[in-house]
Short mmCIF file of C-alpha atoms in Angstrom, two decimals:
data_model
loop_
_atom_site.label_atom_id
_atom_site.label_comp_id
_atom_site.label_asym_id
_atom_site.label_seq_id
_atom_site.Cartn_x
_atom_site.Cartn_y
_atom_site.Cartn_z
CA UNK A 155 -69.98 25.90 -24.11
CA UNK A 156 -67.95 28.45 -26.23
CA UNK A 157 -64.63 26.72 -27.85
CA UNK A 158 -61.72 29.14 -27.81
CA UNK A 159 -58.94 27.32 -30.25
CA UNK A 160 -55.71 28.85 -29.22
CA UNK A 161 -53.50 27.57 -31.82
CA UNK A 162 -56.05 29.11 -34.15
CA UNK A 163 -56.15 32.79 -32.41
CA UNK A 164 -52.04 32.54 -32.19
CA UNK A 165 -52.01 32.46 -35.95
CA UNK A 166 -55.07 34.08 -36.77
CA UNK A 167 -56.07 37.04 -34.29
CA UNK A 168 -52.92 37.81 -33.38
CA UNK A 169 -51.43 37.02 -36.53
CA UNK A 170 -48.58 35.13 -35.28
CA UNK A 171 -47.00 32.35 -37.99
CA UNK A 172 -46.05 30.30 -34.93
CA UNK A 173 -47.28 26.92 -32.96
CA UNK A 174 -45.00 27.62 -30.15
CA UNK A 175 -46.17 29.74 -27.47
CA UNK A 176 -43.04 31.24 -26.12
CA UNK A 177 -42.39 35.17 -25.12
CA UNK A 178 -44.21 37.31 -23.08
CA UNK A 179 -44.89 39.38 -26.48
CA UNK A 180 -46.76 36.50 -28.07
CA UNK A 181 -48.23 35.62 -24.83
CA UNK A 182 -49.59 39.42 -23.84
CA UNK A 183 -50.75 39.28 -27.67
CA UNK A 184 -52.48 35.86 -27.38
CA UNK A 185 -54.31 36.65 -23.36
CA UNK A 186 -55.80 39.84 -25.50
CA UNK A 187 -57.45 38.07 -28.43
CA UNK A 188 -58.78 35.78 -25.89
CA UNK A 189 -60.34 37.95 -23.52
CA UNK A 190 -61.76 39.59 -26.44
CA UNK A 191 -63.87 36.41 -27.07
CA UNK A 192 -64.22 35.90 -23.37
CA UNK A 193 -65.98 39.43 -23.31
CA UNK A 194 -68.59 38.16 -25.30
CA UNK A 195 -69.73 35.75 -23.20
CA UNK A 196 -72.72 36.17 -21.30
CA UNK A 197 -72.83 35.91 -17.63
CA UNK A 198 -72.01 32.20 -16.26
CA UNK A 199 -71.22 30.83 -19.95
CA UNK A 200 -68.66 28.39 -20.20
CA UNK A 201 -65.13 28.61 -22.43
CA UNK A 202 -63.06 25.72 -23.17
CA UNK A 203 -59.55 27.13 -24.09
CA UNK A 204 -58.13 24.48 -26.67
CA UNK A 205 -54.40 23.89 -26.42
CA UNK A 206 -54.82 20.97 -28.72
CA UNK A 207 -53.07 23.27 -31.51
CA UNK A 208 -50.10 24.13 -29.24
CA UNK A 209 -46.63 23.15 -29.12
CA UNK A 210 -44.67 23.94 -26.42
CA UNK A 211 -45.15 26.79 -23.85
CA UNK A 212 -42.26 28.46 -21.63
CA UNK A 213 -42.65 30.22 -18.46
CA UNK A 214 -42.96 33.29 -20.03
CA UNK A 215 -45.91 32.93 -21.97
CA UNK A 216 -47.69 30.39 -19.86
CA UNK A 217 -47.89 33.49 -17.25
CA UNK A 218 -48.94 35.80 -19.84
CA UNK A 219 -51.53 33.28 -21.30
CA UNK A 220 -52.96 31.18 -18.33
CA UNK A 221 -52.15 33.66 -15.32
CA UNK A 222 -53.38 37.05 -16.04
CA UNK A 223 -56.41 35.65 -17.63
CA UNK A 224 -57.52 33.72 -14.65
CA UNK A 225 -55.92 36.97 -12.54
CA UNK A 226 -57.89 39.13 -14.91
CA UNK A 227 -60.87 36.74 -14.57
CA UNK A 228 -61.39 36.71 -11.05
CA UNK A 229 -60.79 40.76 -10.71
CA UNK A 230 -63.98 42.51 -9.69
CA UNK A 231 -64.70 44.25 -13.31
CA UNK A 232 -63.99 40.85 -14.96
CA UNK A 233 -66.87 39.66 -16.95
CA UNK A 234 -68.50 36.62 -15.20
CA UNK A 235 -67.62 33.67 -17.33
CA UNK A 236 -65.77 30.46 -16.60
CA UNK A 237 -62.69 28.87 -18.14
CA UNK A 238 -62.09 25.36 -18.91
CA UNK A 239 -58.58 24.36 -20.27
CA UNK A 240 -58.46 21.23 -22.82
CA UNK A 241 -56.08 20.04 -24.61
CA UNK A 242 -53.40 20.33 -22.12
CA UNK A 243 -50.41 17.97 -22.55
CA UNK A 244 -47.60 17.11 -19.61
CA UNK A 245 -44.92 19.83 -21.74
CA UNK A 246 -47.34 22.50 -21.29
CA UNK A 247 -48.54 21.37 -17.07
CA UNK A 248 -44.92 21.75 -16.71
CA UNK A 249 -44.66 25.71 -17.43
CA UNK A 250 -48.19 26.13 -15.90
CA UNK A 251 -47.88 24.31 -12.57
CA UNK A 252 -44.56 26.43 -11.97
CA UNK A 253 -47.14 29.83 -12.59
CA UNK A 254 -49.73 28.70 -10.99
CA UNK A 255 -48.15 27.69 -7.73
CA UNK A 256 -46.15 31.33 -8.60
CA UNK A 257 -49.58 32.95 -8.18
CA UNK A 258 -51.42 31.05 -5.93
CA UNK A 259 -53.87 30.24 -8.90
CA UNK A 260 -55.72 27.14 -10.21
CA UNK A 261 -57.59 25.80 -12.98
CA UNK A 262 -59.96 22.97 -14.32
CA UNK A 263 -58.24 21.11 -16.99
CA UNK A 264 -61.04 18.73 -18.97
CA UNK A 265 -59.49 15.58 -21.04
CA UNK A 266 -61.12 14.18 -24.21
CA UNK A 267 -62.98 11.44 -22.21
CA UNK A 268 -64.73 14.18 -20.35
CA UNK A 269 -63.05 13.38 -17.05
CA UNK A 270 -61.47 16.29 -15.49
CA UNK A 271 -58.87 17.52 -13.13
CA UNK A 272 -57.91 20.46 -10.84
CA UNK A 273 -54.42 21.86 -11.40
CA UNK A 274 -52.59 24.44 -9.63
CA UNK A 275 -52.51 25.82 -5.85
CA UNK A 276 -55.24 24.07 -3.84
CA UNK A 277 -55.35 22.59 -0.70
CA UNK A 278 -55.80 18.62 -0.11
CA UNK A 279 -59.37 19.48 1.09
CA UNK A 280 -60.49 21.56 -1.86
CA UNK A 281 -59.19 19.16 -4.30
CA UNK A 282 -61.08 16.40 -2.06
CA UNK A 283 -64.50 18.36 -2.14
CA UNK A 284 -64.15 19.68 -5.53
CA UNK A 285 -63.88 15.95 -6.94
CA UNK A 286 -66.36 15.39 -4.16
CA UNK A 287 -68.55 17.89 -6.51
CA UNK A 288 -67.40 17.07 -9.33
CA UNK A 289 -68.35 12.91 -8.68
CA UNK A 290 -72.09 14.29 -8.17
CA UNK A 291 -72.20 16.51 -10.71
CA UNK A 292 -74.06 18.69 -8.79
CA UNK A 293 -74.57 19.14 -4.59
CA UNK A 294 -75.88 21.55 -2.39
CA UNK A 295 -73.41 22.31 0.05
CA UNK A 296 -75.79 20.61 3.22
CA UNK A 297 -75.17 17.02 1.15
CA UNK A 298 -71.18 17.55 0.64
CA UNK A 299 -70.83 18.32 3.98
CA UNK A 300 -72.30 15.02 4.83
CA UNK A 301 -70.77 13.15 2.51
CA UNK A 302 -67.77 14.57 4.05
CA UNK A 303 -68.61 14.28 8.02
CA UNK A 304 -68.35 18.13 8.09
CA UNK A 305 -69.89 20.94 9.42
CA UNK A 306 -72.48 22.87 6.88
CA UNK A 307 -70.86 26.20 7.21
CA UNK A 308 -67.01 25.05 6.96
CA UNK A 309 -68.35 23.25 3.84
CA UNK A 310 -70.14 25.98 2.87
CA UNK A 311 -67.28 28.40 3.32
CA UNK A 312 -64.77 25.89 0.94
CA UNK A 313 -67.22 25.77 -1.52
CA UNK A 314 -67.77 29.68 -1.73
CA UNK A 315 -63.53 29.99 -1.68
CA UNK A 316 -63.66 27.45 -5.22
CA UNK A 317 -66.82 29.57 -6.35
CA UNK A 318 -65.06 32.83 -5.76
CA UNK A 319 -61.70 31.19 -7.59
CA UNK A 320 -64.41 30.02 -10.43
CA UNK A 321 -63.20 26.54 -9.85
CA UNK A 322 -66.64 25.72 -9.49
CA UNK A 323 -70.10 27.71 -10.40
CA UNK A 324 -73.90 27.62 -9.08
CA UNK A 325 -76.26 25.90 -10.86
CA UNK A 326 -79.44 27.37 -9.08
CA UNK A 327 -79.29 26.71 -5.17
CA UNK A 328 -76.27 24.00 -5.65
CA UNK A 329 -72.88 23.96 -6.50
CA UNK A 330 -72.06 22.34 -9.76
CA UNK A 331 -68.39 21.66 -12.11
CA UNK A 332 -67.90 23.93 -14.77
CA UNK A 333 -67.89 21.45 -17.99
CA UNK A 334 -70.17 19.00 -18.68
CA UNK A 335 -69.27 15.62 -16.22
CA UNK A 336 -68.50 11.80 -17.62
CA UNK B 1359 -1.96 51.89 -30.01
CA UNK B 1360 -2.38 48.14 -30.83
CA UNK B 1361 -2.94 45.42 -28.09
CA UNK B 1362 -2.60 41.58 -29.38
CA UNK B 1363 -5.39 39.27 -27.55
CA UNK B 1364 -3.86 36.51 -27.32
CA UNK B 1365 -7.19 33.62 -27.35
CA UNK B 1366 -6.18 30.44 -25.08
CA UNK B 1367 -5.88 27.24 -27.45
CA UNK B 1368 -9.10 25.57 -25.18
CA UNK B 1369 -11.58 28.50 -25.10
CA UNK B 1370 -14.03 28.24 -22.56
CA UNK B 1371 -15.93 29.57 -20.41
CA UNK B 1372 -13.42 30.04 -17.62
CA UNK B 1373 -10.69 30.91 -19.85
CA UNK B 1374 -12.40 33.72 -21.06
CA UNK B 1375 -11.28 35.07 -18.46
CA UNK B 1376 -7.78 35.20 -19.47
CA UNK B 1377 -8.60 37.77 -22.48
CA UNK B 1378 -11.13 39.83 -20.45
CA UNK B 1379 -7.91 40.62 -18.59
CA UNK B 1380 -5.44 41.42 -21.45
CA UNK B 1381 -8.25 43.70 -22.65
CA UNK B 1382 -8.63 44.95 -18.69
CA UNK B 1383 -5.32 46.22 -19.31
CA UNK B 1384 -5.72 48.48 -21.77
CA UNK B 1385 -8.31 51.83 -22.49
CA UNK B 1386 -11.62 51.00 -24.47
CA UNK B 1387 -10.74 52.70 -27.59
CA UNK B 1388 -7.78 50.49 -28.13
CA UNK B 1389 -6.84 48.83 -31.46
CA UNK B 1390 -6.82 45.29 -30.82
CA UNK B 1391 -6.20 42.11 -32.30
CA UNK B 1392 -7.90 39.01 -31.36
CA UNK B 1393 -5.51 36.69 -32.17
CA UNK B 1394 -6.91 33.12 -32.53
CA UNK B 1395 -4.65 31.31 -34.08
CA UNK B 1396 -3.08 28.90 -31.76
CA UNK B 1397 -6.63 28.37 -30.49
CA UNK B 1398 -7.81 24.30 -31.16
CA UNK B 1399 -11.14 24.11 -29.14
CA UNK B 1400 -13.58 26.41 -28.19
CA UNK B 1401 -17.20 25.69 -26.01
CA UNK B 1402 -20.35 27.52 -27.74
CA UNK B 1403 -19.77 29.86 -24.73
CA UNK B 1404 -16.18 30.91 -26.20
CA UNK B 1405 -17.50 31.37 -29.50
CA UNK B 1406 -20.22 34.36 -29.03
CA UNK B 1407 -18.70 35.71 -26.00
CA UNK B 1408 -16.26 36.52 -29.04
CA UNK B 1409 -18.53 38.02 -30.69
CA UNK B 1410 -19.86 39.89 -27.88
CA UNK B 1411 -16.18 40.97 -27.04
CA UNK B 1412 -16.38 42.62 -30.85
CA UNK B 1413 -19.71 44.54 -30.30
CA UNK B 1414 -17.63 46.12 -26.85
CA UNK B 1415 -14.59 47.41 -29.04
CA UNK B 1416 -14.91 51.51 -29.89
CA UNK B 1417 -12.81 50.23 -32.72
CA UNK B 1418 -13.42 47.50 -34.82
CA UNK B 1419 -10.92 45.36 -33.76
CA UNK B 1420 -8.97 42.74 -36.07
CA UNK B 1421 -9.03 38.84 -35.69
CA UNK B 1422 -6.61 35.75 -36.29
CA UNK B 1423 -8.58 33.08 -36.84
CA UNK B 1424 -7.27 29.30 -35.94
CA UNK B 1425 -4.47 27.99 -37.75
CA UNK B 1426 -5.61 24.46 -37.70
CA UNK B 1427 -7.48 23.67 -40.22
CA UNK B 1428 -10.01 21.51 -38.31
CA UNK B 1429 -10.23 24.37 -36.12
CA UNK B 1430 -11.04 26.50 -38.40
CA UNK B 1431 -13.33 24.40 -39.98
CA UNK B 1432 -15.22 24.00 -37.02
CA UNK B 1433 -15.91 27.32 -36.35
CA UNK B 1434 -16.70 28.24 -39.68
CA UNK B 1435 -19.46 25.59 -39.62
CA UNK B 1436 -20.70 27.26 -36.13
CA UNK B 1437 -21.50 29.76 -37.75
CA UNK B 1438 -19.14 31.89 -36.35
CA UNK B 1439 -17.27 33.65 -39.13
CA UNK B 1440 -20.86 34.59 -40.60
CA UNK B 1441 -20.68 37.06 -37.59
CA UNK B 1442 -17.35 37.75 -37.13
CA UNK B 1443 -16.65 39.56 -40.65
CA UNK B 1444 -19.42 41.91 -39.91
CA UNK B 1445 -17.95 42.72 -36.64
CA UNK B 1446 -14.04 41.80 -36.93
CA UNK B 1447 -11.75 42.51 -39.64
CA UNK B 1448 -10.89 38.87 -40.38
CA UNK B 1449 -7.38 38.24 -41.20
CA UNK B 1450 -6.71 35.79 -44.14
CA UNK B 1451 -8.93 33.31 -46.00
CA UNK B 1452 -11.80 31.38 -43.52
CA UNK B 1453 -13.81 28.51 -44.83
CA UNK B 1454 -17.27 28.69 -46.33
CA UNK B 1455 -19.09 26.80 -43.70
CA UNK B 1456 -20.25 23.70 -45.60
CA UNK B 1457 -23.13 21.55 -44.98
CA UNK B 1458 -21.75 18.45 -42.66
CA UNK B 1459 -24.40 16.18 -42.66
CA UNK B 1460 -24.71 14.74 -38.75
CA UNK B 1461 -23.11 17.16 -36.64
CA UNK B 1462 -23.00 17.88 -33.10
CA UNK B 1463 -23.82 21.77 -33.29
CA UNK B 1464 -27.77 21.53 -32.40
CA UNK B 1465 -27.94 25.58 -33.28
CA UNK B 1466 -25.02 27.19 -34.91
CA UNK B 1467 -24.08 30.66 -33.61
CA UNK B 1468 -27.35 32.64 -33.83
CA UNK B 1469 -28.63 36.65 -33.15
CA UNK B 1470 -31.32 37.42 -30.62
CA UNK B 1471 -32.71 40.71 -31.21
CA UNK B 1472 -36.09 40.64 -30.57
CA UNK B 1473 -38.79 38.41 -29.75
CA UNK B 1474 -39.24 36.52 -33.20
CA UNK B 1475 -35.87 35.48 -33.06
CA UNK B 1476 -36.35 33.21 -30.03
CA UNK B 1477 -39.26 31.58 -31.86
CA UNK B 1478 -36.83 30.79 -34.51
CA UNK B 1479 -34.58 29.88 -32.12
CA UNK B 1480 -37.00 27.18 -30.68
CA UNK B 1481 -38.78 25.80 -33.64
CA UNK B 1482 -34.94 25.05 -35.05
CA UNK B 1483 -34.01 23.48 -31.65
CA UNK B 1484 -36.96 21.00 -31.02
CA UNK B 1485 -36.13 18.29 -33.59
CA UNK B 1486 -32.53 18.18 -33.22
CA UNK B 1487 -32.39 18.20 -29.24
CA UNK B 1488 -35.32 15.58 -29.21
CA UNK B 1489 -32.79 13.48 -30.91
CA UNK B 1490 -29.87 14.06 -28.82
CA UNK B 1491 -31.37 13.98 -25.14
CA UNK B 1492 -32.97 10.91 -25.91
CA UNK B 1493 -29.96 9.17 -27.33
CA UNK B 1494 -26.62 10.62 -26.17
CA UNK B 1495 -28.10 12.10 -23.08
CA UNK B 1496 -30.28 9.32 -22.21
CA UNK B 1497 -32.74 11.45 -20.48
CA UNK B 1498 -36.36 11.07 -20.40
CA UNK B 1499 -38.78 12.27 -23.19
CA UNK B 1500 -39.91 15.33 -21.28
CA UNK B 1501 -36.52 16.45 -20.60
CA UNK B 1502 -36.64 17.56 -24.39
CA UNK B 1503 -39.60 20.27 -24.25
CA UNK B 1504 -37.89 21.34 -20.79
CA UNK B 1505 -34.71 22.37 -22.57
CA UNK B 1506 -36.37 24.06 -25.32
CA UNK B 1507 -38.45 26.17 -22.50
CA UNK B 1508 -35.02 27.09 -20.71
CA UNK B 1509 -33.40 28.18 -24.10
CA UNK B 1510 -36.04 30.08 -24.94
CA UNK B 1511 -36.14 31.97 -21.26
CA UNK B 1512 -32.64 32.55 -21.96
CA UNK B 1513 -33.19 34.04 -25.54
CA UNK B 1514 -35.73 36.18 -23.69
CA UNK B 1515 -33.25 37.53 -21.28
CA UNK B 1516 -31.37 39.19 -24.20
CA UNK B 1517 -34.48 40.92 -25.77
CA UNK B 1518 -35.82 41.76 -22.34
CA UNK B 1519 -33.04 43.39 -20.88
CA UNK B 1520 -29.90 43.79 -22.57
CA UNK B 1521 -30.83 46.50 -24.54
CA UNK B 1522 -28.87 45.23 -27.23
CA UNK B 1523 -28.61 42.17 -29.43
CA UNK B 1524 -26.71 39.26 -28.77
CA UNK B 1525 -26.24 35.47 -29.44
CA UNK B 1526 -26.88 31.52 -28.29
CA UNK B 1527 -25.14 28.44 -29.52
CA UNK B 1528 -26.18 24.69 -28.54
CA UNK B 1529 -23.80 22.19 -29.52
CA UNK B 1530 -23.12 18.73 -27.96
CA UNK B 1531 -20.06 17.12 -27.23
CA UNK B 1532 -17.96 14.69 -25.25
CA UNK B 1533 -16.57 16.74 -21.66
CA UNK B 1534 -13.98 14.86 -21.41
CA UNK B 1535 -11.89 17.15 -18.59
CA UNK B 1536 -14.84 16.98 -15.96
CA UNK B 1537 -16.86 13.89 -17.10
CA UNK B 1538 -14.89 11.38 -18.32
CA UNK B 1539 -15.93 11.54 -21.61
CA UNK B 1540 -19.85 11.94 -21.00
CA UNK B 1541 -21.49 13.87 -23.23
CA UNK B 1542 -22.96 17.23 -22.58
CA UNK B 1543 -25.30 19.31 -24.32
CA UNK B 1544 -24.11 23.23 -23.68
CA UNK B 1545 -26.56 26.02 -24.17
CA UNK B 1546 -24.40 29.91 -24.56
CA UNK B 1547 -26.17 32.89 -24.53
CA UNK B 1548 -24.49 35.89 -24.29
CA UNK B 1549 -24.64 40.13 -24.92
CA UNK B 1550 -22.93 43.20 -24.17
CA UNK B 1551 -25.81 45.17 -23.46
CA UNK B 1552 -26.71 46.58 -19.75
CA UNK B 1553 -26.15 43.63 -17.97
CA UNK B 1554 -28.22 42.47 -14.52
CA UNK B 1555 -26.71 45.31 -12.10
CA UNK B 1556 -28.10 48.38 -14.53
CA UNK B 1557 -31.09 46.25 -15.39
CA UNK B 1558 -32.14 46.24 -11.77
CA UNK B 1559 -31.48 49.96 -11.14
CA UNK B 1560 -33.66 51.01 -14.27
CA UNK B 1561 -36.41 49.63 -12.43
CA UNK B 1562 -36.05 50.65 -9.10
CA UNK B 1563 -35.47 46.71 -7.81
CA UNK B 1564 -32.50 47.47 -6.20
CA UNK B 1565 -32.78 45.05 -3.51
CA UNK B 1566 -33.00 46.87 0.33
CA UNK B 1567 -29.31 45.90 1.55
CA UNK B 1568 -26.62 48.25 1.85
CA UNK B 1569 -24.19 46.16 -0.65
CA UNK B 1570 -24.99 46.73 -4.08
CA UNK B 1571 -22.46 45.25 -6.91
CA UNK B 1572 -22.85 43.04 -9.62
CA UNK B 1573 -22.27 39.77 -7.54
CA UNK B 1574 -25.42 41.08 -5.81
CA UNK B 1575 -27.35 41.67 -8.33
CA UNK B 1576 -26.53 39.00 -9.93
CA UNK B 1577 -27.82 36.65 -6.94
CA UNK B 1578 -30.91 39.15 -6.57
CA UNK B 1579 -31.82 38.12 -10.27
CA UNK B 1580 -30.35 34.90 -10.19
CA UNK B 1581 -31.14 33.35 -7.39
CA UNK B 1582 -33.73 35.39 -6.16
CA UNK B 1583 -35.94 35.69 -8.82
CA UNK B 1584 -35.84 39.53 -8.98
CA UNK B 1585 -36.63 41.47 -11.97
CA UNK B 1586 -36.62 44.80 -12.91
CA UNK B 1587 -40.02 44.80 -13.97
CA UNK B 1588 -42.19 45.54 -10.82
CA UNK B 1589 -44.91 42.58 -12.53
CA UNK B 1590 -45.23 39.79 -9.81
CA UNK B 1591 -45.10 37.37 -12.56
CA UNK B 1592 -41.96 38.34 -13.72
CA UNK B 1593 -38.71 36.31 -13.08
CA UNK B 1594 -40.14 32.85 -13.53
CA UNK B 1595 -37.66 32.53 -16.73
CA UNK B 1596 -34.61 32.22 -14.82
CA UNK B 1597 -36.35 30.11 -12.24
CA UNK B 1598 -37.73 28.23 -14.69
CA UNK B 1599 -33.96 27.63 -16.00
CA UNK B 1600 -33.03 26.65 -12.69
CA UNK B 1601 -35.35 24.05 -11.90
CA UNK B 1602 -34.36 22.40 -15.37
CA UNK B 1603 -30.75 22.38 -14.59
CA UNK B 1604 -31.56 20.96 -10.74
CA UNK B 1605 -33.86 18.30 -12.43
CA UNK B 1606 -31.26 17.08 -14.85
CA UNK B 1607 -28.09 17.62 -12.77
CA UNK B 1608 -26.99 20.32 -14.80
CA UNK B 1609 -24.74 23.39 -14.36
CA UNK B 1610 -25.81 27.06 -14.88
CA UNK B 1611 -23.41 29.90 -14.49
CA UNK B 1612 -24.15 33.87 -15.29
CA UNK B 1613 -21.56 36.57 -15.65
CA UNK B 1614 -22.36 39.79 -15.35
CA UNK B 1615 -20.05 42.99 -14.86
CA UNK B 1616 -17.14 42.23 -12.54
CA UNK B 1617 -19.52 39.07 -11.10
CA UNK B 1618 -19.84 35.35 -12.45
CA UNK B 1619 -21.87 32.94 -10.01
CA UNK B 1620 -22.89 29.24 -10.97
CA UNK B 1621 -25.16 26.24 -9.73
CA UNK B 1622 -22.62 23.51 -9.38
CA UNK B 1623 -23.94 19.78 -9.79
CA UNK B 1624 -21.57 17.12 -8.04
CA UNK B 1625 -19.80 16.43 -10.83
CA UNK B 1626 -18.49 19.84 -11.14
CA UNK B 1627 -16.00 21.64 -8.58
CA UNK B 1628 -16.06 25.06 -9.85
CA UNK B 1629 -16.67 28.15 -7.28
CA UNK B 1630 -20.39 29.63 -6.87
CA UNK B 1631 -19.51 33.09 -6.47
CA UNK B 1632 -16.82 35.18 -8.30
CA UNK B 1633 -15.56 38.79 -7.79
CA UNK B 1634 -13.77 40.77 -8.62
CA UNK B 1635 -13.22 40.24 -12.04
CA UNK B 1636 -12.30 42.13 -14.95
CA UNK B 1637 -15.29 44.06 -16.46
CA UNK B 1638 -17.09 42.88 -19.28
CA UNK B 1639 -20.63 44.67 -20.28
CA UNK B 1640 -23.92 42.41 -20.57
CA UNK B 1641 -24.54 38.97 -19.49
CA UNK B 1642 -23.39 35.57 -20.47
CA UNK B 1643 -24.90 32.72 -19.18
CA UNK B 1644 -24.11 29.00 -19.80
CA UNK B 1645 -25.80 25.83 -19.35
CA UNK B 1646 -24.56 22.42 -19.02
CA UNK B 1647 -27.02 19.42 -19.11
CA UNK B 1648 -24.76 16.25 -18.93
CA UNK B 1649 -25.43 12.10 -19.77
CA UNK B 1650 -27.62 10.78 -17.63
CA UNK B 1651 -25.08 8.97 -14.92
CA UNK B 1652 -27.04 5.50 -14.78
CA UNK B 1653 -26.86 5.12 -18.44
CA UNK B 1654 -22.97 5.06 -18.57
CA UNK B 1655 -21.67 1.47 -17.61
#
């Protein structure tokens, strides 16, 4: 798994004497250096984006950062990586949930102890079969649907929708989280 | 020609108003004097829209400043004067502000130009307000990176889309005419620049009705989220700012043009909508974050 450290590329690559991530400048400056290093991933690598380094985060820059990447991520010419935020404290959830939900996005936010959690816009039932996923560490979609009680295809089709939204990837014929699992 | 301005002895937001119309009165290249010195209080708000008034004037206009010497005192450790004798000629002697030790202004009167500014702005802020929520306020610990993310939207309004520089103040004090002597920490940011009604029309996001004014706009950008940028992630700033003020049970107001329209809290009976009013270029928006209720006995 590649380690982004975006304190380090808000000083560094974009030259920035800051630990604040505020203004859409700073933010649009930041989202480029990253997808920079995100370009040089090969296909179905994982990047954990550190926020360990960061301060606070407004609005502002918490759409340029977290919401244009993962818009920018899931657009067809976007290279085929995966994102994993760490480092994520309650100040910054609290300017990211508000862009999220904005955009209809969400994201996989992995603590320390190597538990993680979905944040953003999902529904009660991909949360519930993403953990379900998540719990297994991998599943083909035939044994989450009967862990659920559900129909194959339905399950089938909610695991494709958190594929497509790279909440999840493939790992060979099964569906699988997209850090490493406690 | 030479108008006297005559500034009200409690300066405020809402009496303001009372020099926006002397000025209404007279043509925009008028020689004025802003004549201060019977004034004995003024909000952060009153302070930069003062400045802001100065950046309006064709002429550089003169200034009074307040008689009374803690008056005077005050303002000059605002940071007020700093501005004012680049922009006013300043009648008389003013005080060199002096270092006061604990002090209630959490950011003296400061420019916003461009973006670097508001990072100043909020690395400055962080310590101070930490202190002050928690303590006079009473609020919870996460109320304190909330209110550095709303004054830092509200920088960003300036260097967005006024076109023009323009200034924020945070100070904290007892509001003793609405609250009983609760305190109150109050956020000003203000500019002459284009203001929300000419923002909107430079990009197009005139909204589809057949009214258009500044009270419109104002809701359109206000309440509405609208922005003159056709981004879809654009106008989370000021919704941002109003989800902090809800949370907190604070009060946010926003002149613009002829227009001023605020979020009222319960504790607060001013009017949500106001027309009508005499013009004054830009935007100046104020927020109010009071004492926590529960915490006052």
């Amino acid at each position: 798994m590649t380690r982004i450290d975006v304190g380090s590329v808000l000083r560094h690559s974009a030259n920035l004497p800051f630990s604040d991530l505020v203004t859409r400048p700073t933010g649009a400056a930041v989202r480029r250096c990253i997808q920079t290093e995100l370009a040089a991933l090969s296909e179905g690598d994982v990047a954990l984006l550190d926020f360990s380094h960061i301060g606070m985060m407004d609005y502002s820059c918490a759409d340029e950062v977290v919401a244009k990447l993962l818009i920018a991520l899931a657009g067809q010419d976007a290279h085929a990586g995966y994102i994993v935020f760490h480092g994520i404290t309650d100040a910054h959830l609290e300017a990211i949930e508000v862009v999220l939900d904005h955009h209809g996005l969400a994201l996989v936010v992995q603590f320390a102890d190597g538990g993680a959690r979905l944040v953003g816009s999902v529904s009660d039932e991909e949360r519930a079969i993403w953990e379900m996923v998540y719990a297994r560490g991998s599943a083909a979609a035939d044994d989450v649907a009967d862990g659920a009680g559900r129909e194959p295809a339905e399950m089938a089709r909610i695991l494709e929708s958190l594929l497509h939204r790279r909440l999840l990837r493939h790992d060979g014929d099964t569906y699988a989280p997209l850090g490493p699992v406690q | 020609m030479t108008v006297v301005i005559a500034v009200p002895s409690s300066l405020d937001d809402l009496t303001f108003e009372s020099v926006l119309d002397q000025l209404a009165q007279h043509p925009a290249d008028a020689k004025v004097i802003v004549d201060a010195r019977h004034s004995t209080f003024a909000t952060p708000y009153g302070l930069t829209a003062l400045l802001t008034l100065a950046q309006t004037r064709a002429e550089k206009a003169e200034f009074l400043p307040p008689e009374n010497p803690d008056t005077v005192s005050y303002w000059a450790r605002a940071g007020f004067f700093r501005y004012a004798e680049e922009l006013f000629d300043v009648r008389g002697h003013v005080p060199r502000p002096r270092s006061s030790g604990e002090s209630d202004v959490l950011l003296e009167v400061t420019p916003v130009t461009k973006s670097d500014d508001v990072h100043g702005v909020v690395e400055r802020i962080q310590e101070r307000a930490a202190s002050i929520l928690l303590n006079k306020l009473h609020l919870e610990s996460r109320a304190t990176m909330g209110f550095a993310m709303t004054l830092s939207e509200a920088c960003q309004n300036i260097v967005e889309h006024a076109g023009r520089g323009g200034w924020v103040m945070v100070q904290a004090y007892n509001y003793r005419r609405r609250l009983g002597g609760r305190f109150v920490v109050v956020i000003a940011v203000c500019d002459a620049g284009v203001g929300f009604r000419s923002s909107l029309e430079s990009g197009q996001r005139r909204p589809l009705s057949d009214r258009w004014d500044d009270a419109v706009a104002l809701e359109a950008a206000v309440v509405n989220g609208v922005s003159r940028y056709g981004d879809p992630g654009r106008g989370q700033g000021l919704k941002g700012i109003r989800g902090y003020v809800h949370r907190w049970e604070g009060k946010l107001s926003v002149r613009s043009g002829t227009a001023r329209i605020a979020l009222i809290p319960s504790w607060d009976d001013d009017v949500p909508r106001r027309e009508g009013l005499a013009f004054f270029p830009g935007a100046q928006l104020q927020i109010t974050i009071p004492e926590k209720v529960s915490a006052v006995a």
